N, CA, C and O atoms as a GROMACS GRO file, in nm:
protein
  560
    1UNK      N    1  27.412 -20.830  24.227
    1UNK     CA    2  27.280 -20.774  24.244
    1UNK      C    3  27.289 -20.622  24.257
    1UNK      O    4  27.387 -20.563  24.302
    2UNK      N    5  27.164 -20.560  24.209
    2UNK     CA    6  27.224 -20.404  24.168
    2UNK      C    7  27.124 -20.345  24.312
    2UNK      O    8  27.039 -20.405  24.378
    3UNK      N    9  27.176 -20.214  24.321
    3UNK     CA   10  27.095 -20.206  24.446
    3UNK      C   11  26.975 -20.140  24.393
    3UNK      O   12  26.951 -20.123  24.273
    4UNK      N   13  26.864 -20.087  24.541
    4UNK     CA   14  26.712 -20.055  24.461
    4UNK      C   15  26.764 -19.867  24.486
    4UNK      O   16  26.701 -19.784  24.420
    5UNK      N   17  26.827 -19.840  24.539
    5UNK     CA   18  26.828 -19.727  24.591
    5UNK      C   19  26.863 -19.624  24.508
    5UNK      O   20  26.876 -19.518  24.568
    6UNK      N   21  26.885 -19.620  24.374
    6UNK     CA   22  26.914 -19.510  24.257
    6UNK      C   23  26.718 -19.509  24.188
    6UNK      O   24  26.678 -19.410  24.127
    7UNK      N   25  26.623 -19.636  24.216
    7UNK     CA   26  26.487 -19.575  24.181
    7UNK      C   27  26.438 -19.522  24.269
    7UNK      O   28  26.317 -19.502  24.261
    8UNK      N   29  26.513 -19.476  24.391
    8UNK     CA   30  26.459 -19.428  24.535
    8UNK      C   31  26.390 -19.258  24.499
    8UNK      O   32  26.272 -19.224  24.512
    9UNK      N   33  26.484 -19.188  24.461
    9UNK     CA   34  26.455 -19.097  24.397
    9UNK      C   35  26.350 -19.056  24.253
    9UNK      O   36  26.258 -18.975  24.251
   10UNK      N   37  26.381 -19.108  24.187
   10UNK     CA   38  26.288 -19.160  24.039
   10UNK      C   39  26.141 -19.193  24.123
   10UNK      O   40  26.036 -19.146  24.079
   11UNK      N   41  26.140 -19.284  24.255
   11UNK     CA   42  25.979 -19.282  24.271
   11UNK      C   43  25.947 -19.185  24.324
   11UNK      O   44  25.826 -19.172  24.343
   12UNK      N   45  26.059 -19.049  24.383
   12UNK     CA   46  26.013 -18.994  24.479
   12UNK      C   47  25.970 -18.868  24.348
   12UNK      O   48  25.913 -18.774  24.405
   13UNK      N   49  25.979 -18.848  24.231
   13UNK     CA   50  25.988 -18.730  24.135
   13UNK      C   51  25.831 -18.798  24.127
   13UNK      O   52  25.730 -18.728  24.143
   14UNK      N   53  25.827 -18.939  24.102
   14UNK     CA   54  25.672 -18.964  24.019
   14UNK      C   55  25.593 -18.956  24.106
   14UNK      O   56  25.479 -18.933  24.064
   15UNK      N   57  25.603 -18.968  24.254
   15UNK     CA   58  25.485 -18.941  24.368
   15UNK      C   59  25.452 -18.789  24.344
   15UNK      O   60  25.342 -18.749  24.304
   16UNK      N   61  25.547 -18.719  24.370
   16UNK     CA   62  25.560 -18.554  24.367
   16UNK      C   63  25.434 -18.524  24.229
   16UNK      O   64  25.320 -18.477  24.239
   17UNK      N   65  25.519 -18.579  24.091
   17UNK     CA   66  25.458 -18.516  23.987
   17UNK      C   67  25.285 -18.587  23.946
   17UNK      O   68  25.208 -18.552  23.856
   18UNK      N   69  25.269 -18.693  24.049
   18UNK     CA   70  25.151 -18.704  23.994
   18UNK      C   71  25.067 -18.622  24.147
   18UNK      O   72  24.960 -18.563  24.136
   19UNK      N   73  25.124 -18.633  24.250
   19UNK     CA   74  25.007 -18.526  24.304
   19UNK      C   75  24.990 -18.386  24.307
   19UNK      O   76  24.913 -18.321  24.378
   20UNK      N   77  25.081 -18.341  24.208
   20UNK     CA   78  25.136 -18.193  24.166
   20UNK      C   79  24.954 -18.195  24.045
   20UNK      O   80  24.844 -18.146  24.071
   21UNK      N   81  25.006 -18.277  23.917
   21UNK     CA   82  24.893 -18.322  23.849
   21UNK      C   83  24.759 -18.360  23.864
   21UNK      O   84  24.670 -18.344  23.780
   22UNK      N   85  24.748 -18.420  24.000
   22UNK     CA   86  24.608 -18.471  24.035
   22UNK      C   87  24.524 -18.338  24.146
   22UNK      O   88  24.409 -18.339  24.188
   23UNK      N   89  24.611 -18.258  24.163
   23UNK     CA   90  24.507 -18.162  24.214
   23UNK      C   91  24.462 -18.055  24.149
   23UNK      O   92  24.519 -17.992  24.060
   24UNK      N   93  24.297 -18.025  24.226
   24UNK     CA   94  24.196 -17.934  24.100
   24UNK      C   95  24.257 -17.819  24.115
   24UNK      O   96  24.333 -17.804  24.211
   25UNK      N   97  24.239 -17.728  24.032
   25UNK     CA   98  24.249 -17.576  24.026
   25UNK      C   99  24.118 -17.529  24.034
   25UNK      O  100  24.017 -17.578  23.983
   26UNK      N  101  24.128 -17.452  24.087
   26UNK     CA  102  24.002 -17.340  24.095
   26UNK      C  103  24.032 -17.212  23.957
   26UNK      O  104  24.132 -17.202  23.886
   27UNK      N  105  23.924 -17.138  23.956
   27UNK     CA  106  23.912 -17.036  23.859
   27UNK      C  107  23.935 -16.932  23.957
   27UNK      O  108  23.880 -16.931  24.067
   28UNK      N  109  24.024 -16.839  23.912
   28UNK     CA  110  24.044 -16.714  23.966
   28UNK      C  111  23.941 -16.669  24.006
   28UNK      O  112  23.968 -16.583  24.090
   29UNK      N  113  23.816 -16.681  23.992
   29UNK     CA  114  23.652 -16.615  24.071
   29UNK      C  115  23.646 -16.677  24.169
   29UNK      O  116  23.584 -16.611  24.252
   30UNK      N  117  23.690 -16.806  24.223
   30UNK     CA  118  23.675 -16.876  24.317
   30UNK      C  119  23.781 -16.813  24.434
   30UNK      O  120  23.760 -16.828  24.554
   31UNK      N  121  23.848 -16.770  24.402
   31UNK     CA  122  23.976 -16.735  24.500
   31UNK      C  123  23.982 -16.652  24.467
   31UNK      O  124  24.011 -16.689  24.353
   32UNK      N  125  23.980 -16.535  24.458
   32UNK     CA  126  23.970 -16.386  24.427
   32UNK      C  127  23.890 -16.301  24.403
   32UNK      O  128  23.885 -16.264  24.286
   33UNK      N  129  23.798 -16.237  24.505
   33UNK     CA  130  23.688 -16.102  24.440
   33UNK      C  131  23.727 -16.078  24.344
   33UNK      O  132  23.832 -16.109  24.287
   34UNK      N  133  23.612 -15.998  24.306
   34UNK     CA  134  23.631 -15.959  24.120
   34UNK      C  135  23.693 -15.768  24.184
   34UNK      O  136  23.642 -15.713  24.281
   35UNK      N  137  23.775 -15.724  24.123
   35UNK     CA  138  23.806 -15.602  24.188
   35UNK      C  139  23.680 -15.494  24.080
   35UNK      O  140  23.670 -15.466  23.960
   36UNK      N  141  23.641 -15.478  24.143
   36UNK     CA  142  23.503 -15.353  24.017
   36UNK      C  143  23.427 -15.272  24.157
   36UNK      O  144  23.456 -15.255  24.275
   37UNK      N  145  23.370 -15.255  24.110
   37UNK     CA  146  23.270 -15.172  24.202
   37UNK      C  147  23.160 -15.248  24.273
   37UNK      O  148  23.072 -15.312  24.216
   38UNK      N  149  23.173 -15.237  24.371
   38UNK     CA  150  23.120 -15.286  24.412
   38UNK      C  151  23.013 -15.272  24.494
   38UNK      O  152  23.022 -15.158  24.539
   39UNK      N  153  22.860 -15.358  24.563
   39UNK     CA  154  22.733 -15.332  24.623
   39UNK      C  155  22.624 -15.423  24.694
   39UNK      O  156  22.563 -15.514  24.636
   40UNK      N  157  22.610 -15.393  24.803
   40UNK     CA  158  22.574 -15.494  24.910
   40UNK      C  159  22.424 -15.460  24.898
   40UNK      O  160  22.384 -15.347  24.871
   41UNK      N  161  22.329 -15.588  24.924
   41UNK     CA  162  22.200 -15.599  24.911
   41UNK      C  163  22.179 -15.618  25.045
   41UNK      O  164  22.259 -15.624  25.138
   42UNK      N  165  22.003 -15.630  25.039
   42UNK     CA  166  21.926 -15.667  25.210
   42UNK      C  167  21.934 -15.790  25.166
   42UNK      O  168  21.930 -15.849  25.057
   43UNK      N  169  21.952 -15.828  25.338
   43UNK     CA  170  21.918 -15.972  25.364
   43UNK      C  171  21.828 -16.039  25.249
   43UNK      O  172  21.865 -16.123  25.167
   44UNK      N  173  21.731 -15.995  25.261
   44UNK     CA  174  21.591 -16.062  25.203
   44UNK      C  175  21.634 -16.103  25.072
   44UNK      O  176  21.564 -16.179  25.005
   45UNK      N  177  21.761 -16.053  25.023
   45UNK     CA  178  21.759 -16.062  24.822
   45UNK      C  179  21.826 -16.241  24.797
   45UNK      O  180  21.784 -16.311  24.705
   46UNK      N  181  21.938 -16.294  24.900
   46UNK     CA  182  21.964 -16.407  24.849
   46UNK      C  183  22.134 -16.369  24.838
   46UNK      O  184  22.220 -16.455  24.853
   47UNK      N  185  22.159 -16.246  24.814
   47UNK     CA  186  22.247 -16.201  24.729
   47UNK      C  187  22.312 -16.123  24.886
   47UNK      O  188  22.239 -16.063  24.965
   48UNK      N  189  22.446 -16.140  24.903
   48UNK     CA  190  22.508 -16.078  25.024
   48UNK      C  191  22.560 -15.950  24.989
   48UNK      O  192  22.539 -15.856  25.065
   49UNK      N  193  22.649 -15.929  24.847
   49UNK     CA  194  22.691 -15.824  24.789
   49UNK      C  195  22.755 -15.927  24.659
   49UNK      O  196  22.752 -16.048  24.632
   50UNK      N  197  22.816 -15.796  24.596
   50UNK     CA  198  22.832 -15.819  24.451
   50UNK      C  199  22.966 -15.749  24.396
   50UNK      O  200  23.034 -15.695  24.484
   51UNK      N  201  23.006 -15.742  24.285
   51UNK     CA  202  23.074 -15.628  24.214
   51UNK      C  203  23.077 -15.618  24.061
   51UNK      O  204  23.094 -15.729  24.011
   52UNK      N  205  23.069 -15.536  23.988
   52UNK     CA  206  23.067 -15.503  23.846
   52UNK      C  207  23.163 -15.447  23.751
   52UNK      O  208  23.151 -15.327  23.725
   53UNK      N  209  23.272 -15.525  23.686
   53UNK     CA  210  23.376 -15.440  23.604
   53UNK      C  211  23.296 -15.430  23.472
   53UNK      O  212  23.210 -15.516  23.452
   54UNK      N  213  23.317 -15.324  23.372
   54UNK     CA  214  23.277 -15.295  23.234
   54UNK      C  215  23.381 -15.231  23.155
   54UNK      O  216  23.445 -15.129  23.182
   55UNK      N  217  23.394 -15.345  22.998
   55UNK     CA  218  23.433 -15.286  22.946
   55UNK      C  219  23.336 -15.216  22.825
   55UNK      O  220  23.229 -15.255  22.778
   56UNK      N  221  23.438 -15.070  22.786
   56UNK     CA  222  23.512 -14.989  22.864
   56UNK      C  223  23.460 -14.940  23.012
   56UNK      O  224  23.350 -14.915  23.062
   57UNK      N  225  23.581 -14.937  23.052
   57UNK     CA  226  23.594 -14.894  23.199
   57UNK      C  227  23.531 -14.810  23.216
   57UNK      O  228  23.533 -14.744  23.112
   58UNK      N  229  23.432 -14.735  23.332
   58UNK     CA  230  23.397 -14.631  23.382
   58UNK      C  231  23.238 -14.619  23.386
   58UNK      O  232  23.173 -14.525  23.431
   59UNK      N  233  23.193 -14.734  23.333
   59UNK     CA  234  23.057 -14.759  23.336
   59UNK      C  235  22.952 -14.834  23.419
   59UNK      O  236  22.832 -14.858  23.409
   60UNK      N  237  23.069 -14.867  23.523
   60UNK     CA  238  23.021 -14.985  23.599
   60UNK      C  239  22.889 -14.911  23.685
   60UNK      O  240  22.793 -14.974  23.730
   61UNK      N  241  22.907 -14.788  23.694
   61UNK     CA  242  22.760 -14.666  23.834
   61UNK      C  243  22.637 -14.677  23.729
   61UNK      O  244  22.529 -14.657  23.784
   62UNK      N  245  22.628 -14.706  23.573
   62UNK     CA  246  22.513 -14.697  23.510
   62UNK      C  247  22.446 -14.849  23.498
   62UNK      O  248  22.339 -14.859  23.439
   63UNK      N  249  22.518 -14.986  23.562
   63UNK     CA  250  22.477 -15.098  23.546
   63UNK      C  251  22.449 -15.168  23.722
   63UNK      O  252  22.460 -15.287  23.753
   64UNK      N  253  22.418 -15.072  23.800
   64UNK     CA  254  22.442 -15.119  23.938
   64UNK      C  255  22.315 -15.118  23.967
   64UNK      O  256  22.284 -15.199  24.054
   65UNK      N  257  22.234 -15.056  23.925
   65UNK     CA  258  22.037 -15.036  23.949
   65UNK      C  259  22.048 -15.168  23.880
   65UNK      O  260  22.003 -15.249  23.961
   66UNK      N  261  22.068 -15.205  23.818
   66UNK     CA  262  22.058 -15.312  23.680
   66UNK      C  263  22.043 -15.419  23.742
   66UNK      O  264  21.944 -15.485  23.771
   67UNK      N  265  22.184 -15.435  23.766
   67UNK     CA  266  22.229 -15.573  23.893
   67UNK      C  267  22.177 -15.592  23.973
   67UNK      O  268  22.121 -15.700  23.991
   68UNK      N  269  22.174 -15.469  24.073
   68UNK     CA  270  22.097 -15.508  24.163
   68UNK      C  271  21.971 -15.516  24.239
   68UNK      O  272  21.920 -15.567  24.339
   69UNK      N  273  21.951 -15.446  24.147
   69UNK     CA  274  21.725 -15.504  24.136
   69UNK      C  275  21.704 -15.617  24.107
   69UNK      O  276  21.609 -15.676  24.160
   70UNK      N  277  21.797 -15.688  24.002
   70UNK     CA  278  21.755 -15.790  23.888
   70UNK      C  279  21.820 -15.937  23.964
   70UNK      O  280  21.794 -16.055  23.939
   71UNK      N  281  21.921 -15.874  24.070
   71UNK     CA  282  22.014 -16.032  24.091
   71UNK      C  283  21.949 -16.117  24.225
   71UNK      O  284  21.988 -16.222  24.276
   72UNK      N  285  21.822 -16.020  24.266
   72UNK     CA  286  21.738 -16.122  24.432
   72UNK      C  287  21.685 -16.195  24.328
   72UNK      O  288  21.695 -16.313  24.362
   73UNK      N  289  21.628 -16.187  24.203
   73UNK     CA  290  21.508 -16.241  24.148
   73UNK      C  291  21.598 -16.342  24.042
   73UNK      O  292  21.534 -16.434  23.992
   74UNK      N  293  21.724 -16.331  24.008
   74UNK     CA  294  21.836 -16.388  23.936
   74UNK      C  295  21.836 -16.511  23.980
   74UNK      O  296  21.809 -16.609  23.911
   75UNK      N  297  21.881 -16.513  24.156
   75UNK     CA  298  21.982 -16.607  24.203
   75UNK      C  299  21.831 -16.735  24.232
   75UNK      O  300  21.818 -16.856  24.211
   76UNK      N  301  21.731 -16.612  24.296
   76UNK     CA  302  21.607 -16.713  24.352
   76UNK      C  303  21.585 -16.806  24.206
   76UNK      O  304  21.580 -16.925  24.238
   77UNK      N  305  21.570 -16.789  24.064
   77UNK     CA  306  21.555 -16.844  23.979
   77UNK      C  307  21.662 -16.961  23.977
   77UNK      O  308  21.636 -17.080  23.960
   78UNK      N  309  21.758 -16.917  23.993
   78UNK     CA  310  21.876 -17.038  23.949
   78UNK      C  311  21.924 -17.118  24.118
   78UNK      O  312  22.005 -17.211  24.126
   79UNK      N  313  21.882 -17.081  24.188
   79UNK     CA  314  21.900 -17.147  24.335
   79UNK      C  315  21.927 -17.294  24.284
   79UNK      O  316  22.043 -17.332  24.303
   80UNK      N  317  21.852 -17.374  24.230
   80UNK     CA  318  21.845 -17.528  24.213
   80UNK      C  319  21.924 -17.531  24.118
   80UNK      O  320  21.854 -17.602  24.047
   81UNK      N  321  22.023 -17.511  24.051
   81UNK     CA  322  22.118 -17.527  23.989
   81UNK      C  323  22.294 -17.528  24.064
   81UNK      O  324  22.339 -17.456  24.153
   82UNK      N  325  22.353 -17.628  23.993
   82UNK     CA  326  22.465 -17.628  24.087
   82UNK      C  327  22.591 -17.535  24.062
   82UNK      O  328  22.637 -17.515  23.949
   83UNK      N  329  22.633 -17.487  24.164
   83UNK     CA  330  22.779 -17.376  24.110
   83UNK      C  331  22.812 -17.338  24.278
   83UNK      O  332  22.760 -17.358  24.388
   84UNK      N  333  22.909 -17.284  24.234
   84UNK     CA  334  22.987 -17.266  24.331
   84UNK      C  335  22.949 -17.146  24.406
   84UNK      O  336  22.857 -17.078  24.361
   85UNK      N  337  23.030 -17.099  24.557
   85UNK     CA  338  22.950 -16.992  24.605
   85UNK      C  339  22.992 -16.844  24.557
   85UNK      O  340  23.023 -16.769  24.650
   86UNK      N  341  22.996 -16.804  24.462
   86UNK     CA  342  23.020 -16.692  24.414
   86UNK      C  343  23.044 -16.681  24.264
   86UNK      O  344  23.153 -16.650  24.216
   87UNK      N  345  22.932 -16.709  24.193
   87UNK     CA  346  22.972 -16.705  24.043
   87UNK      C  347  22.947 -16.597  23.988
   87UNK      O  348  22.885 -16.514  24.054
   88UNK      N  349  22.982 -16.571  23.874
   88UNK     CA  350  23.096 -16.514  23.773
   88UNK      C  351  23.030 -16.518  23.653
   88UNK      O  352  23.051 -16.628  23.603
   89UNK      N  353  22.962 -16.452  23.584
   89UNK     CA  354  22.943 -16.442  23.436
   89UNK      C  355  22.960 -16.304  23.391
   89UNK      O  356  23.005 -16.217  23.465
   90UNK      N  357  22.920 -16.282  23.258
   90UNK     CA  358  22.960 -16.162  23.188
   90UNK      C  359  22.860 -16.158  23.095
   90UNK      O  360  22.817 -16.262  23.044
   91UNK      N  361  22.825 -16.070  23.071
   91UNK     CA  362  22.716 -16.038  22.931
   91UNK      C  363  22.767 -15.858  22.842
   91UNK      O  364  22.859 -15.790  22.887
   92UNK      N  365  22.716 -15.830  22.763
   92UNK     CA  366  22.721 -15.719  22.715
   92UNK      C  367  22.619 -15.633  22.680
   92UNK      O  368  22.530 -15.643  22.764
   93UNK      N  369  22.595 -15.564  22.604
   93UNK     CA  370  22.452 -15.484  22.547
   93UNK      C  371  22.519 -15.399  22.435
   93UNK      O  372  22.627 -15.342  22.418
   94UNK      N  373  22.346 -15.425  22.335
   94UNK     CA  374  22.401 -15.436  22.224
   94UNK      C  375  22.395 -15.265  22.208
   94UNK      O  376  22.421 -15.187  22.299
   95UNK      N  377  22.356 -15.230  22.072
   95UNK     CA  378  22.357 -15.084  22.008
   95UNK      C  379  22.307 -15.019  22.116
   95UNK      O  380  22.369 -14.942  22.189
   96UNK      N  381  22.163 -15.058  22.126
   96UNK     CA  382  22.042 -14.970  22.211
   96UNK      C  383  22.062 -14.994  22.368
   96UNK      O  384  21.972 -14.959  22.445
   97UNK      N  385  22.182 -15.055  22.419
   97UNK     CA  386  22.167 -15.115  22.544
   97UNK      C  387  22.097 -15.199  22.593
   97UNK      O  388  22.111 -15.203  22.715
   98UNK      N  389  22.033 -15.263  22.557
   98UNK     CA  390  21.946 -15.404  22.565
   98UNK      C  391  22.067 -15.502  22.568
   98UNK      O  392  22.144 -15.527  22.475
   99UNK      N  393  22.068 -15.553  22.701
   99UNK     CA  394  22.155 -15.687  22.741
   99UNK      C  395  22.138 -15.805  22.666
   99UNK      O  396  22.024 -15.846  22.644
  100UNK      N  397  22.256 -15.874  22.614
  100UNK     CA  398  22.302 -15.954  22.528
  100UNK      C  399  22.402 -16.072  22.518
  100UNK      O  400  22.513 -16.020  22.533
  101UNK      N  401  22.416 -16.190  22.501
  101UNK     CA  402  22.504 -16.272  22.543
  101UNK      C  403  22.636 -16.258  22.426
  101UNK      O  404  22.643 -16.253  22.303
  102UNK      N  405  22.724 -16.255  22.526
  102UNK     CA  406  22.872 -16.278  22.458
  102UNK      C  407  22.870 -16.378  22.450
  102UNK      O  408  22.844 -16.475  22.522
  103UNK      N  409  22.916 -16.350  22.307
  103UNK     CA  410  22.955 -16.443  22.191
  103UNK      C  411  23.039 -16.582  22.267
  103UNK      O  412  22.995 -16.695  22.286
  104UNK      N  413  23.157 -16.530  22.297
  104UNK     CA  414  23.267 -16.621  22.386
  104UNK      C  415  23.150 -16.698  22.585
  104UNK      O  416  23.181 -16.781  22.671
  105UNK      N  417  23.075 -16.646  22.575
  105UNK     CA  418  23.032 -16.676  22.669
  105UNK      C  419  23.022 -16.801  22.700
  105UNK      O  420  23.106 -16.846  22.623
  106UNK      N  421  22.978 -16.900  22.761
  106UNK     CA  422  22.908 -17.068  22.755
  106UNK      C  423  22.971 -17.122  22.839
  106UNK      O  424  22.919 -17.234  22.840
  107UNK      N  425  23.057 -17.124  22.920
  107UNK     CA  426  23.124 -17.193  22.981
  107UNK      C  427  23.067 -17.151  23.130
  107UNK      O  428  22.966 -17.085  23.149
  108UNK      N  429  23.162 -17.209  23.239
  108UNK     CA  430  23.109 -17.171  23.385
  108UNK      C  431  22.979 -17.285  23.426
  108UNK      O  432  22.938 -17.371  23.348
  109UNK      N  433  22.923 -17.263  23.576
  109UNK     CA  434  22.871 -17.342  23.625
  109UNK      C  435  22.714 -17.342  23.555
  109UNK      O  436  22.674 -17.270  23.464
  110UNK      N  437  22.655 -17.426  23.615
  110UNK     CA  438  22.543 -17.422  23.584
  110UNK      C  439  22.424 -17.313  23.631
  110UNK      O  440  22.333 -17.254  23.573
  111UNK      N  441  22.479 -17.320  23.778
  111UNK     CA  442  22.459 -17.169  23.822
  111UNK      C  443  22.406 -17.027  23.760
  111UNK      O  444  22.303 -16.959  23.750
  112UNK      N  445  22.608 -17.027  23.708
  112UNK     CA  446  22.638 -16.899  23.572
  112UNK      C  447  22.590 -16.924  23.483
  112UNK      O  448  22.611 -16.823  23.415
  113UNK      N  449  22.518 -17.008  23.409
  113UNK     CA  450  22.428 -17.021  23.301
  113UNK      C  451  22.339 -16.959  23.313
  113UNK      O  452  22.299 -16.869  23.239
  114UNK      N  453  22.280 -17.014  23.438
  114UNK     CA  454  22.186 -16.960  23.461
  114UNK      C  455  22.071 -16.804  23.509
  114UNK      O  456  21.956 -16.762  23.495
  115UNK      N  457  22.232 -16.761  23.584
  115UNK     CA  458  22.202 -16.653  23.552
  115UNK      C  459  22.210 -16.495  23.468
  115UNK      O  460  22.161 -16.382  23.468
  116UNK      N  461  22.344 -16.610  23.375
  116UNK     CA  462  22.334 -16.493  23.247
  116UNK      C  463  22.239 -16.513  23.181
  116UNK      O  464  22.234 -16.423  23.097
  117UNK      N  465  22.108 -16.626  23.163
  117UNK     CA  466  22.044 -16.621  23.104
  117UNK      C  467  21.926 -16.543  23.168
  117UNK      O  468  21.823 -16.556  23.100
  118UNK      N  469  21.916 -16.495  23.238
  118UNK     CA  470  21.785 -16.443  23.360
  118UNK      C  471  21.859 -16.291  23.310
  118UNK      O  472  21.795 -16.211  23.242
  119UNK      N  473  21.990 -16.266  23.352
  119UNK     CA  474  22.052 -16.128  23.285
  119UNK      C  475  21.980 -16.068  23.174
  119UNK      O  476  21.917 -15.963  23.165
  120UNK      N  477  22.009 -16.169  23.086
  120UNK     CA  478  21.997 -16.117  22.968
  120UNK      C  479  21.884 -16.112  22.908
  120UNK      O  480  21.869 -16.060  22.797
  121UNK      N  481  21.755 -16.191  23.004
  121UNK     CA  482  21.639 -16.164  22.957
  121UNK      C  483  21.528 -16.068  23.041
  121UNK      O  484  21.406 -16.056  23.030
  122UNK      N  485  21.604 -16.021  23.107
  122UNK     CA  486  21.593 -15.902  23.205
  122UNK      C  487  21.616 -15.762  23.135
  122UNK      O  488  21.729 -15.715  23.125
  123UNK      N  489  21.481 -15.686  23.079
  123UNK     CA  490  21.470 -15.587  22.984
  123UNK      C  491  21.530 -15.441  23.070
  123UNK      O  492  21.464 -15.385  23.158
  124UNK      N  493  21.648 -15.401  23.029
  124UNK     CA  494  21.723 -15.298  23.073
  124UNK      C  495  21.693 -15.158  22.983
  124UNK      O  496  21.696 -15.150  22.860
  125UNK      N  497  21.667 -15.068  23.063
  125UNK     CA  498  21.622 -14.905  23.004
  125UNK      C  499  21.786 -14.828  23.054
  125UNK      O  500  21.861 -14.839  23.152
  126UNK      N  501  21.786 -14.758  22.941
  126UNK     CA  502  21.883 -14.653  22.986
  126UNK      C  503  22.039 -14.675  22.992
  126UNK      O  504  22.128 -14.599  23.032
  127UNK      N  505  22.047 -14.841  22.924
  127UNK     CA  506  22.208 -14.891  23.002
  127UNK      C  507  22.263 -14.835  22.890
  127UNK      O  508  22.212 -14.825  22.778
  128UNK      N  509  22.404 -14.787  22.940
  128UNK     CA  510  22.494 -14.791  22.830
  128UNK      C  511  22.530 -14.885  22.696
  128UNK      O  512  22.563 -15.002  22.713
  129UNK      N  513  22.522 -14.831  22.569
  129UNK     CA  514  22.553 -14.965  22.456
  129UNK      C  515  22.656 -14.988  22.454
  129UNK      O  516  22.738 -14.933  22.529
  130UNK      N  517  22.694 -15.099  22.343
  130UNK     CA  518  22.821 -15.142  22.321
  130UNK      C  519  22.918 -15.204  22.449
  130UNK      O  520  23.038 -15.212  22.421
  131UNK      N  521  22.884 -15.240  22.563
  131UNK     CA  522  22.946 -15.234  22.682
  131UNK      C  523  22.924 -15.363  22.719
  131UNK      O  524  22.815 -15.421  22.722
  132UNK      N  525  23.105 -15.435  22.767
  132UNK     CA  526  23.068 -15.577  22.826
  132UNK      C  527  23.063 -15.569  22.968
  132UNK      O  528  23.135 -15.487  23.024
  133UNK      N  529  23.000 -15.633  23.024
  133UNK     CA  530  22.958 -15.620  23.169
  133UNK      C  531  22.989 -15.757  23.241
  133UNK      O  532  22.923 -15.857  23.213
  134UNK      N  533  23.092 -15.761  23.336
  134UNK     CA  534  23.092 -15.893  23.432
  134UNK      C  535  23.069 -15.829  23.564
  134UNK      O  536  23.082 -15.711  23.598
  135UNK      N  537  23.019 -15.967  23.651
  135UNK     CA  538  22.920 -15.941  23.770
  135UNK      C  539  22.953 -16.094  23.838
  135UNK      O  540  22.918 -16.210  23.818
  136UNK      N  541  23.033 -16.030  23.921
  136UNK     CA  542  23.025 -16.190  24.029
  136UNK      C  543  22.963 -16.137  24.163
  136UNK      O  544  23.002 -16.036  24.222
  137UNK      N  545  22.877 -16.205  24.196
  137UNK     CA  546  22.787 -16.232  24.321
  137UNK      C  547  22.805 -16.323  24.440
  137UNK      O  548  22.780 -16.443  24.431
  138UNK      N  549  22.854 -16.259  24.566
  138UNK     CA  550  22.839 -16.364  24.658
  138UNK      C  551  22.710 -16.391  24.735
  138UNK      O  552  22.646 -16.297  24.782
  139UNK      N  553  22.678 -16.492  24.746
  139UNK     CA  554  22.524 -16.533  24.780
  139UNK      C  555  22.568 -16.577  24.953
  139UNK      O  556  22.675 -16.604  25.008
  140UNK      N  557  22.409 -16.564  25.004
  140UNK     CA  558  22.413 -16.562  25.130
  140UNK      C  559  22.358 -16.761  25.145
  140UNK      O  560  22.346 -16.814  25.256
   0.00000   0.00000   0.00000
């Protein structure tokens, strides 16, 4: 009779590798501020603070009126939608600066759907063109 003690090990690799496998990952927005510039709202907006990277870099001080006028009235719209507490989308603007959905965009919570779509139908004066804009928000 052979002994059991050489699959002792062998079960101990397949316990390991399936709970190595069975746990979720988060998205780097979930566990990591967005490093950009960043800007804290009043109580009253929904919105605790925020931050804004753009590419190209250096544009983020001409999209911060933008954000943050537009993101109390953003989040209150998408409140009933589900996502996590600090989402994460990105949009751009086109020739004239009029905000615009990236192409690659679509993914993310329902949340972030939601409020790149409130973004982007949120008529912007004065923004820089050609410029992609991400904006993660932590909500109160």
């Amino acid at each position: 009779m052979r002994s059991s003690q050489p699959l002792a090990p062998v079960a101990l690799i397949a316990v390991v590798l399936a709970l190595v496998g069975c746990h979720t990952r988060s998205r780097p927005a979930d566990s990591a501020p967005l490093a950009g510039v960043g800007f804290m709202l009043p109580a009253a907006s929904g919105v605790e603070r925020g931050a804004i990277v753009t590419k190209p870099p250096g544009r983020e001080e001409s999209f911060l009126p933008f954000v943050a006028t537009g993101a109390g009235n953003w989040v209150g719209a998408c409140r009933g939608e589900a996502g996590g507490p600090a989402p994460l989308f990105t949009f751009k603007t086109d020739g004239r600066g009029a905000p615009a959905l990236v192409r690659s965009e679509g993914g993310g919570t329902a949340r972030e759907r939601c409020l790149l779509a409130r973004a982007i139908a949120t008529p912007g004066t004065g923004l820089p063109p050609e410029t992609q804009v991400t904006v993660q928000l932590a909500l109160r």
